[in-house]
Amino acid sequence: MDKAKPTGTPDGTVPDATGDSHGTAAEPGGSATAPDASTSPGADVATPPRPVGLTKADPAAEPVEVAAPTVPGQAEEAAVPPATEPPATVPAPRAGGAPDAVVPAQQQAPAERPRPLHAPDPYSTPPYGEPGPWAPAPPVQRPVPTPAHGTYLPPGTPAHGTPVPPVPEAGPAQGGEWGRYDPWAAPGALVAESGGGPGERRRDRRAGRGRLVGAALVLALVAGAVGGYVGMRLERHGGLGTVELEQTSGQAGERAPDSVAGIAARTLPGVVTLHVSGGDGGALGTGFVLDGRGHILTNQHVVESASDGGSIRVTFNGGETARARLVGGDPGYDLAVVKVSGVSGLTPLPLGDSDDVRVGDPVVAIGAPFDLANTVTSGIISAKERPITAGGEKGDRTDISYVDALQTDAPINPGNSGGPLVDERARVIGINSAIHAAGGPARQDDSAGSVGLGFAIPVNQAKRVAEELINHGRATHPVIGVTLDMGYEGEGAKVGGEAAGGGPAVTPGGPADRTDIAAGDVITEVDGVPVASGEELIIKIRSHRPGDRLALAVERDGESRRVTLELGSSDPS
């Protein structure tokens, strides 16, 4: 801030529009300066600063022409005309009626700068402090907003929305770090030291932000791809390195005794696999240990080929093998006993009571289906006293077996023949013997597989036959002493006209003869159970022991009567 000069300037200079003083020749008889001292003449003290503006002159003097202030938002006209044009003259202030003096435009008094509408800033922050010289606004490339209602617009102001023509850039501004700031200039008038305006800096900032956003998106895509790959590897392979799977500890202790596992654990040590070879070929089957002396029970059709000089090889549960010999067999019951020698540590299986079995009781079958030794299957008792016949390949029909069987859905297949059917207490209740095949029940040496219909010889019948085979080498058959007509198609079993070889159909002195049963009579019931054919009558009789008493219903000439007889015995021929 400049100090105030004494009133009156002897050199006759007038400040120009840029703030510099230039010597100007005043007309004779008049003073070219305007008195503005606030102290007594000759006092050299500082005076308060005055706003930059026009120098006051004599009231009668003509005013100096000054450019109108620029409306906010509109480019300000240049304060200095181009140097190529001749200096314009303006009338100088007159004092005391002196004639007008011509002064160049560069030396004319500066125009009164508009004052801000707000109170001065106590911190002298531009534009309320000491702004630098006014700089022209840079070109504006967007429509100028319409001034507020009531704002004075100098002549020639563009209409609303009309682009403002570019204005030549002014020279270097003066006034320090705020020298380029103009609060009344159009938007974008502040020019950075690097030569770009606010608009350009905003574009630079937007471009920088765009680059940052793009880089962030690329980084996110790369991270997503890597994360997806890692997740895929983790899901498919459980990790990127060596896979180590968790495993729970094994269950301690034994299984429940009545579970399939518990039953199998107690039964398997007593089950064996039989491989038989002989003149009629070979056979495969299963058996189980009856006692500690080496007796093994199986089906007759399994070891039948060994009766002609064949061999029997027994394989135990632990893998040990031994040779066995045939003790005896009965085709009518389809049961046989073989014996191994020189073998210790045998595990005989306990025998149960097949008469106590009920339909629906759980059972487990163990055998070697298709030579798969020690195979365990489970099911239930599907039916009891199911009369079946199997065999009959021989012409004389001496190989037919008649069994009042237990039916089970436990899967049994060729190779299971002779194996045990055990209950939930691991007791043998039946000997697996036949399966249902196309055309009816068949022995398990056929090629058919299981369809869920398997048949087992009740253990009560097998026990008696096994004891007789071990003790006598043969088994006895209970009989009533009649010859049946197997071709009878009516309901029941009909006594034939004569026996084989021309003898009488009723054995003289036999059980039937003693109860007055004659040729042509039809037996319809045994112990109150109806019988439908001669096969069923034989099956019912063979399910008993010799000496047992039976109650029969007999029809003769349309009349029915009941008789009781005691079963006789016969040796198989």
XYZ file of C-alpha atoms in Angstrom:
573
model
C 0.000 0.000 0.000
C 1.374 3.391 -1.030
C 1.667 6.322 1.331
C -0.497 9.386 0.627
C 1.228 12.232 -1.169
C 0.942 15.901 -0.067
C -1.955 17.785 -1.536
C -1.078 18.970 -4.984
C 1.428 17.314 -7.272
C 3.964 19.798 -8.559
C 4.951 17.534 -11.411
C 1.383 17.626 -12.716
C 1.087 13.812 -13.141
C -2.152 11.830 -13.278
C -2.287 8.078 -12.377
C -3.262 5.909 -15.351
C -5.400 2.819 -15.435
C -2.525 0.463 -14.558
C -1.581 2.218 -11.310
C 1.616 3.869 -12.681
C 2.104 7.625 -12.838
C 2.914 9.255 -16.160
C 3.846 12.877 -16.765
C 1.035 14.760 -18.472
C 1.148 18.378 -19.631
C -1.670 20.381 -18.082
C -3.203 23.312 -19.860
C -2.072 26.722 -18.720
C -4.096 28.235 -16.026
C -5.407 24.966 -14.600
C -4.217 22.247 -12.271
C -4.248 18.606 -13.507
C -4.464 17.075 -10.048
C -7.391 16.607 -7.703
C -6.885 17.567 -4.039
C -7.567 14.548 -1.709
C -5.466 15.143 1.418
C -6.916 14.377 4.810
C -4.112 16.102 6.784
C -2.828 19.643 6.975
C -0.500 20.818 4.220
C 3.037 19.712 4.687
C 2.230 16.871 7.073
C 4.065 13.642 6.111
C 1.847 11.075 7.712
C 0.147 7.984 6.364
C -3.394 8.356 5.179
C -5.965 5.607 5.051
C -5.950 3.795 1.750
C -8.586 4.790 -0.687
C -10.272 2.428 -3.077
C -8.726 2.466 -6.464
C -10.966 4.512 -8.750
C -11.355 7.800 -10.539
C -9.566 10.867 -9.187
C -12.065 13.470 -8.081
C -11.837 16.794 -9.912
C -13.598 20.065 -10.015
C -17.339 19.740 -10.063
C -17.480 21.614 -13.301
C -14.980 19.356 -15.010
C -16.206 16.796 -17.549
C -16.146 13.221 -16.391
C -13.677 10.767 -17.835
C -15.207 7.953 -19.879
C -14.912 4.600 -18.123
C -15.873 1.118 -19.323
C -18.918 -0.333 -17.631
C -18.293 -3.141 -15.189
C -18.710 -6.682 -16.439
C -21.763 -8.582 -15.308
C -20.932 -11.786 -13.437
C -20.801 -14.719 -15.810
C -19.884 -12.507 -18.803
C -16.406 -11.904 -20.174
C -14.963 -8.535 -19.290
C -13.785 -6.236 -22.061
C -10.060 -5.591 -22.345
C -8.841 -2.619 -20.376
C -6.035 -1.804 -22.748
C -6.661 -1.471 -26.494
C -4.297 -3.169 -28.933
C -0.944 -1.463 -29.375
C -1.387 -1.106 -33.125
C -4.228 1.402 -32.779
C -3.450 5.077 -32.169
C -3.939 6.235 -28.615
C -7.414 7.540 -27.999
C -7.819 10.925 -26.385
C -10.181 11.783 -23.646
C -10.885 15.134 -22.150
C -8.781 15.800 -19.097
C -10.383 17.283 -16.007
C -10.650 21.001 -16.032
C -9.842 23.238 -13.151
C -11.172 26.703 -12.881
C -12.701 26.715 -16.317
C -9.492 25.906 -18.131
C -9.850 24.619 -21.621
C -10.037 20.882 -22.134
C -6.776 19.042 -22.415
C -6.347 15.975 -24.568
C -4.856 13.059 -22.673
C -3.953 9.645 -24.181
C -6.225 6.778 -23.221
C -3.350 4.960 -21.562
C -2.958 7.860 -19.142
C -6.584 8.363 -18.298
C -7.737 7.964 -14.725
C -8.629 4.394 -13.728
C -12.275 3.531 -13.633
C -14.068 3.084 -10.342
C -13.867 -0.673 -9.509
C -17.191 -2.145 -8.351
C -17.286 -2.867 -4.711
C -18.206 -6.355 -3.447
C -21.722 -6.780 -2.190
C -20.484 -8.468 0.991
C -18.745 -7.049 4.021
C -14.946 -6.929 3.839
C -13.149 -10.100 4.872
C -11.199 -9.522 8.089
C -8.531 -11.921 6.823
C -8.065 -9.985 3.581
C -8.840 -13.069 1.495
C -9.364 -12.203 -2.167
C -11.537 -10.796 -3.573
C -12.142 -8.846 -0.347
C -8.503 -8.177 0.381
C -6.010 -6.891 -2.127
C -6.865 -8.376 -5.507
C -4.345 -8.012 -8.261
C -4.941 -6.298 -11.548
C -7.991 -7.362 -13.416
C -7.260 -10.028 -15.996
C -9.487 -10.763 -18.946
C -11.461 -13.992 -18.719
C -10.374 -16.892 -20.951
C -12.691 -18.056 -23.685
C -15.860 -19.697 -22.386
C -17.121 -22.621 -24.424
C -20.541 -23.040 -22.847
C -23.682 -20.884 -22.758
C -23.578 -18.008 -20.344
C -26.250 -18.150 -17.656
C -28.832 -15.404 -17.711
C -28.141 -12.678 -15.119
C -30.531 -12.281 -12.248
C -33.615 -10.167 -12.718
C -32.823 -6.470 -12.391
C -29.145 -6.712 -13.188
C -27.858 -3.925 -15.379
C -26.563 -5.138 -18.717
C -24.453 -2.781 -20.818
C -25.339 -2.394 -24.459
C -24.192 -5.230 -26.674
C -24.575 -8.030 -24.069
C -25.353 -11.374 -25.781
C -28.758 -12.849 -25.359
C -29.377 -15.760 -23.017
C -27.735 -18.953 -24.244
C -25.582 -17.224 -26.861
C -21.962 -18.434 -26.789
C -19.483 -15.755 -25.831
C -16.754 -15.176 -28.434
C -13.215 -15.937 -27.347
C -11.329 -13.117 -25.696
C -7.564 -12.754 -26.190
C -5.554 -13.839 -23.210
C -4.106 -11.031 -21.176
C -0.481 -10.755 -20.364
C 1.058 -11.902 -17.125
C -0.933 -10.698 -14.144
C 0.506 -8.864 -11.266
C -0.335 -8.870 -7.599
C 1.091 -12.048 -6.076
C -0.496 -15.458 -5.717
C -4.058 -14.031 -6.035
C -3.191 -11.992 -9.065
C -5.213 -14.191 -11.442
C -8.319 -14.428 -9.307
C -11.367 -12.435 -10.431
C -14.601 -13.121 -8.541
C -16.672 -11.227 -11.171
C -15.156 -12.971 -14.151
C -16.979 -15.626 -16.123
C -16.663 -19.236 -14.914
C -13.278 -20.646 -15.792
C -11.568 -17.219 -15.730
C -8.993 -18.365 -13.150
C -5.947 -19.512 -15.102
C -3.484 -21.893 -13.514
C 0.181 -21.207 -13.619
C 0.593 -24.144 -15.969
C -1.604 -22.411 -18.528
C -4.841 -24.436 -18.003
C -8.050 -23.123 -16.537
C -10.396 -24.712 -13.974
C -12.259 -26.500 -16.738
C -9.099 -28.143 -17.946
C -8.111 -29.081 -14.397
C -11.559 -30.562 -13.850
C -11.179 -32.553 -17.030
C -7.769 -33.686 -15.813
C -9.253 -34.693 -12.462
C -12.097 -36.529 -14.195
C -9.610 -38.298 -16.439
C -7.534 -39.219 -13.397
C -10.588 -40.520 -11.578
C -11.583 -42.445 -14.692
C -8.193 -44.052 -14.835
C -8.425 -44.959 -11.160
C -11.906 -46.436 -11.629
C -10.713 -48.401 -14.659
C -7.725 -49.721 -12.758
C -9.979 -50.686 -9.844
C -12.350 -52.538 -12.203
C -9.472 -54.419 -13.819
C -8.101 -55.307 -10.394
C -11.552 -56.498 -9.285
C -11.920 -58.653 -12.400
C -8.490 -60.198 -11.906
C -9.166 -60.803 -8.208
C -12.560 -62.349 -9.052
C -11.011 -64.664 -11.623
C -8.276 -65.745 -9.233
C -10.776 -66.226 -6.408
C -13.087 -68.250 -8.660
C -10.241 -70.509 -9.736
C -9.106 -71.019 -6.153
C -12.697 -71.744 -5.084
C -13.094 -74.260 -7.904
C -9.895 -76.015 -6.887
C -10.969 -76.078 -3.264
C -14.386 -77.472 -4.139
C -13.162 -80.149 -6.522
C -9.940 -81.169 -4.865
C -10.289 -79.928 -1.313
C -7.268 -77.635 -1.554
C -4.294 -76.609 -3.620
C -1.830 -78.897 -1.957
C -1.835 -82.445 -0.650
C -5.314 -83.687 0.265
C -5.727 -85.135 3.730
C -9.202 -86.420 4.502
C -10.655 -86.513 7.971
C -11.707 -89.863 9.346
C -13.697 -90.724 12.418
C -12.415 -93.303 14.831
C -13.747 -96.843 14.575
C -16.560 -98.048 16.779
C -15.324 -99.839 19.832
C -16.893 -103.039 21.106
C -18.960 -105.783 19.517
C -22.092 -105.396 17.452
C -25.447 -106.169 18.973
C -25.895 -109.955 19.108
C -29.250 -109.803 17.303
C -27.996 -107.510 14.509
C -27.088 -108.981 11.126
C -23.435 -108.239 11.859
C -23.661 -109.921 15.261
C -25.433 -112.958 13.803
C -22.912 -113.260 10.974
C -19.972 -112.991 13.375
C -21.238 -115.965 15.358
C -22.320 -118.066 12.377
C -19.547 -117.675 9.809
C -16.920 -119.755 11.714
C -19.181 -122.818 11.399
C -19.981 -122.465 7.657
C -17.959 -124.285 4.974
C -17.819 -124.326 1.167
C -17.936 -127.666 -0.707
C -16.307 -128.373 -4.063
C -17.318 -131.796 -5.387
C -15.974 -133.629 -8.409
C -17.047 -137.028 -9.786
C -18.085 -139.055 -12.753
C -21.167 -136.919 -13.398
C -19.220 -133.694 -13.245
C -18.675 -131.242 -10.461
C -20.856 -129.356 -8.043
C -20.593 -126.372 -5.730
C -22.440 -125.919 -2.481
C -22.399 -124.956 1.181
C -22.562 -126.855 4.458
C -22.250 -126.246 8.193
C -20.574 -128.071 11.068
C -22.831 -130.291 13.165
C -20.381 -131.437 15.854
C -16.764 -131.432 16.933
C -16.104 -134.805 15.302
C -16.175 -133.275 11.826
C -19.738 -134.053 10.647
C -21.057 -131.503 8.149
C -24.654 -131.299 6.888
C -25.455 -130.289 3.301
C -27.869 -131.081 0.438
C -27.889 -134.458 -1.282
C -27.858 -132.870 -4.746
C -24.562 -131.095 -3.841
C -22.614 -134.303 -3.120
C -24.518 -136.685 -5.357
C -21.630 -136.993 -7.845
C -19.289 -138.117 -5.026
C -21.304 -141.357 -4.565
C -19.702 -142.695 -7.752
C -16.154 -142.376 -6.448
C -15.746 -138.616 -6.637
C -13.949 -136.354 -4.177
C -15.156 -133.699 -1.757
C -13.002 -130.734 -0.738
C -14.100 -128.616 2.207
C -12.953 -124.986 2.684
C -13.472 -123.436 6.114
C -14.186 -119.832 6.964
C -10.549 -119.084 7.750
C -9.364 -120.444 4.400
C -8.176 -123.867 5.598
C -9.110 -126.816 3.382
C -9.608 -130.515 4.072
C -10.775 -133.661 2.298
C -14.144 -135.109 3.279
C -15.994 -138.392 2.709
C -19.678 -139.049 2.199
C -21.343 -140.553 5.298
C -24.806 -140.924 3.796
C -27.576 -139.126 1.935
C -31.291 -139.297 1.175
C -32.695 -137.906 -2.110
C -36.255 -137.872 -0.734
C -35.257 -135.368 1.897
C -32.416 -133.835 -0.177
C -30.081 -134.127 2.816
C -26.582 -135.601 3.167
C -23.789 -135.777 5.743
C -20.020 -135.650 5.024
C -17.149 -135.876 7.460
C -13.675 -134.344 7.645
C -10.844 -135.981 9.597
C -7.799 -134.587 11.342
C -9.308 -131.130 11.755
C -9.507 -129.450 15.159
C -11.029 -126.257 16.422
C -14.334 -126.768 14.625
C -17.272 -124.494 15.485
C -20.571 -126.403 15.440
C -23.686 -124.295 14.899
C -26.570 -124.592 17.370
C -29.864 -125.967 16.046
C -33.130 -124.164 16.703
C -36.786 -125.251 16.589
C -38.460 -124.720 13.222
C -41.912 -125.323 14.741
C -41.534 -122.092 16.770
C -40.783 -119.966 13.717
C -43.379 -117.354 12.814
C -44.031 -115.634 9.535
C -42.170 -112.312 9.539
C -39.329 -113.428 11.787
C -35.961 -112.032 10.634
C -33.510 -114.550 9.206
C -29.982 -114.547 7.784
C -28.755 -116.841 4.998
C -25.037 -117.661 4.641
C -23.382 -119.497 1.770
C -21.229 -119.348 -1.342
C -23.487 -118.141 -4.184
C -21.657 -118.483 -7.504
C -18.593 -119.571 -5.504
C -18.506 -116.307 -3.521
C -17.714 -117.842 -0.150
C -18.988 -116.451 3.164
C -21.734 -114.346 1.589
C -24.303 -113.022 4.076
C -27.845 -112.004 3.105
C -30.844 -111.213 5.263
C -34.616 -111.296 5.041
C -37.667 -112.684 6.803
C -39.734 -115.846 6.907
C -42.266 -115.299 4.147
C -44.334 -118.441 4.712
C -44.358 -121.794 6.539
C -45.311 -125.357 5.527
C -44.954 -124.532 1.859
C -45.154 -127.948 0.115
C -42.576 -128.155 -2.653
C -40.999 -130.875 -4.734
C -37.631 -130.588 -6.402
C -35.516 -132.802 -8.598
C -37.024 -135.493 -10.784
C -34.267 -135.530 -13.374
C -34.026 -139.306 -13.139
C -36.527 -141.328 -14.998
C -37.568 -143.423 -12.023
C -38.273 -140.221 -10.059
C -36.266 -141.528 -7.128
C -34.452 -138.178 -6.927
C -37.586 -136.182 -6.156
C -37.526 -134.493 -2.791
C -40.693 -133.668 -0.880
C -40.289 -130.798 1.521
C -42.752 -128.979 3.752
C -40.508 -125.928 3.410
C -39.917 -122.596 5.068
C -40.197 -119.799 2.497
C -37.864 -116.779 2.794
C -37.085 -113.632 0.833
C -33.452 -113.653 1.967
C -31.533 -113.793 -1.347
C -30.178 -117.287 -2.019
C -28.635 -118.370 -5.319
C -26.869 -121.393 -6.848
C -24.084 -122.159 -4.398
C -26.191 -121.413 -1.316
C -27.503 -125.013 -1.370
C -26.904 -126.762 1.963
C -26.091 -123.547 3.812
C -27.756 -122.535 7.078
C -30.763 -120.258 7.489
C -30.447 -118.821 11.016
C -32.679 -116.769 13.268
C -31.842 -113.649 15.282
C -30.142 -115.823 17.925
C -27.794 -117.344 15.338
C -29.566 -120.731 15.608
C -30.106 -122.860 12.513
C -33.806 -123.143 11.663
C -33.518 -124.372 8.073
C -31.236 -125.692 5.338
C -31.380 -123.656 2.126
C -32.350 -126.086 -0.618
C -34.331 -124.621 -3.511
C -35.344 -121.426 -5.247
C -38.310 -120.602 -7.404
C -37.485 -120.766 -11.094
C -39.546 -120.652 -14.266
C -41.949 -123.582 -14.133
C -41.838 -123.998 -10.367
C -39.387 -124.691 -7.547
C -35.993 -126.002 -8.607
C -32.813 -127.050 -6.921
C -30.093 -124.478 -6.650
C -27.734 -126.249 -9.001
C -29.817 -124.715 -11.781
C -28.560 -121.537 -13.432
C -31.473 -119.370 -12.316
C -30.858 -116.603 -9.820
C -32.849 -115.357 -6.855
C -36.225 -113.741 -7.367
C -36.906 -113.414 -3.649
C -38.534 -116.837 -3.338
C -36.237 -119.250 -1.540
C -37.071 -122.467 0.289
C -35.379 -124.183 3.226
C -35.835 -127.625 4.768
C -37.107 -127.188 8.352
C -34.364 -128.001 10.845
C -36.631 -130.326 12.868
C -36.877 -132.649 9.878
C -33.192 -132.217 8.991
C -32.093 -133.080 12.543
C -33.833 -136.468 12.505
C -32.524 -137.338 9.055
C -28.968 -136.235 9.935
C -28.970 -138.342 13.093
C -30.107 -141.395 11.161
C -27.523 -140.839 8.431
C -24.707 -140.488 10.991
C -25.845 -143.437 13.079
C -27.074 -145.843 10.405
C -25.853 -144.458 7.106
C -29.438 -144.197 5.877
C -32.705 -142.486 6.878
C -36.154 -143.998 7.403
C -39.355 -142.623 5.852
C -42.673 -142.402 7.694
C -45.457 -144.147 5.742
C -49.202 -144.966 5.977
C -48.978 -148.094 3.781
C -50.842 -147.037 0.601
C -50.023 -146.470 -3.072
C -51.394 -143.167 -4.382
C -52.796 -142.405 -7.801
C -50.517 -139.506 -8.829
C -52.623 -138.848 -11.917
C -55.754 -138.017 -9.959
C -56.912 -134.469 -10.835
C -59.579 -134.066 -8.187
C -59.242 -132.345 -4.834
C -57.257 -134.466 -2.364
C -55.033 -137.577 -2.556
C -56.651 -140.711 -4.037
C -55.608 -144.244 -3.080
C -54.699 -146.183 -6.237
C -56.107 -149.456 -7.526
C -52.869 -151.450 -7.210
C -49.240 -151.082 -6.222
C -46.248 -151.138 -8.465
C -45.623 -154.672 -9.754
C -49.307 -155.642 -9.492
C -49.647 -155.831 -5.715
C -52.506 -154.370 -3.662
C -52.674 -150.541 -3.274
C -53.149 -150.875 0.517
C -50.307 -152.722 2.258
C -51.803 -155.615 4.208
C -51.368 -155.049 7.948
C -50.075 -151.534 7.443
C -51.312 -148.361 9.212
C -53.948 -147.600 6.510
C -55.195 -151.183 6.429
C -55.682 -151.147 10.209
C -57.905 -148.024 9.929
C -60.079 -149.460 7.135
C -58.705 -147.300 4.328
C -59.376 -149.002 0.985
C -58.485 -148.530 -2.661
C -60.393 -145.641 -4.226
C -60.705 -143.665 -0.969
C -59.740 -139.933 -1.106
C -57.797 -138.375 1.793
C -58.713 -134.644 2.047
C -57.126 -133.518 5.358
C -54.124 -134.210 7.578
C -54.396 -132.947 11.158
C -57.117 -130.593 9.998
C -55.045 -129.122 7.133
C -56.510 -129.637 3.641
C -54.396 -131.408 1.062
C -54.883 -130.787 -2.641
C -52.802 -133.555 -4.234
C -50.848 -136.738 -3.674
C -47.564 -134.724 -3.494
C -48.943 -132.647 -0.659
C -50.000 -135.769 1.275
C -46.488 -137.223 0.978
C -44.959 -133.912 2.091
C -47.229 -133.789 5.147
C -46.417 -137.355 6.105
C -42.635 -136.915 5.688
C -42.654 -133.885 7.912
C -43.263 -136.313 10.803
C -41.286 -139.105 12.393
C -42.223 -142.774 12.219
C -44.501 -143.583 15.178
C -46.239 -140.159 15.124
C -50.048 -140.279 15.101
C -52.009 -138.473 12.374
C -55.691 -137.554 12.073
C -57.022 -138.020 8.531
C -60.269 -137.011 6.804
C -61.306 -139.764 4.309
C -64.113 -139.663 1.714
C -65.731 -142.772 0.260
C -68.726 -142.756 -2.067
C -69.420 -139.089 -1.185
C -69.339 -139.675 2.576
C -66.566 -138.256 4.810
C -65.197 -139.849 7.950
C -62.220 -139.237 10.253
C -59.643 -141.797 11.243
C -56.461 -141.758 13.343
C -53.416 -143.856 12.527
C -49.830 -144.357 13.664
C -47.131 -143.806 11.060
C -45.018 -146.744 10.073
C -41.412 -146.797 8.832
C -39.670 -147.927 5.704
C -36.070 -147.991 4.581
C -35.339 -146.174 1.362
C -34.788 -148.524 -1.558
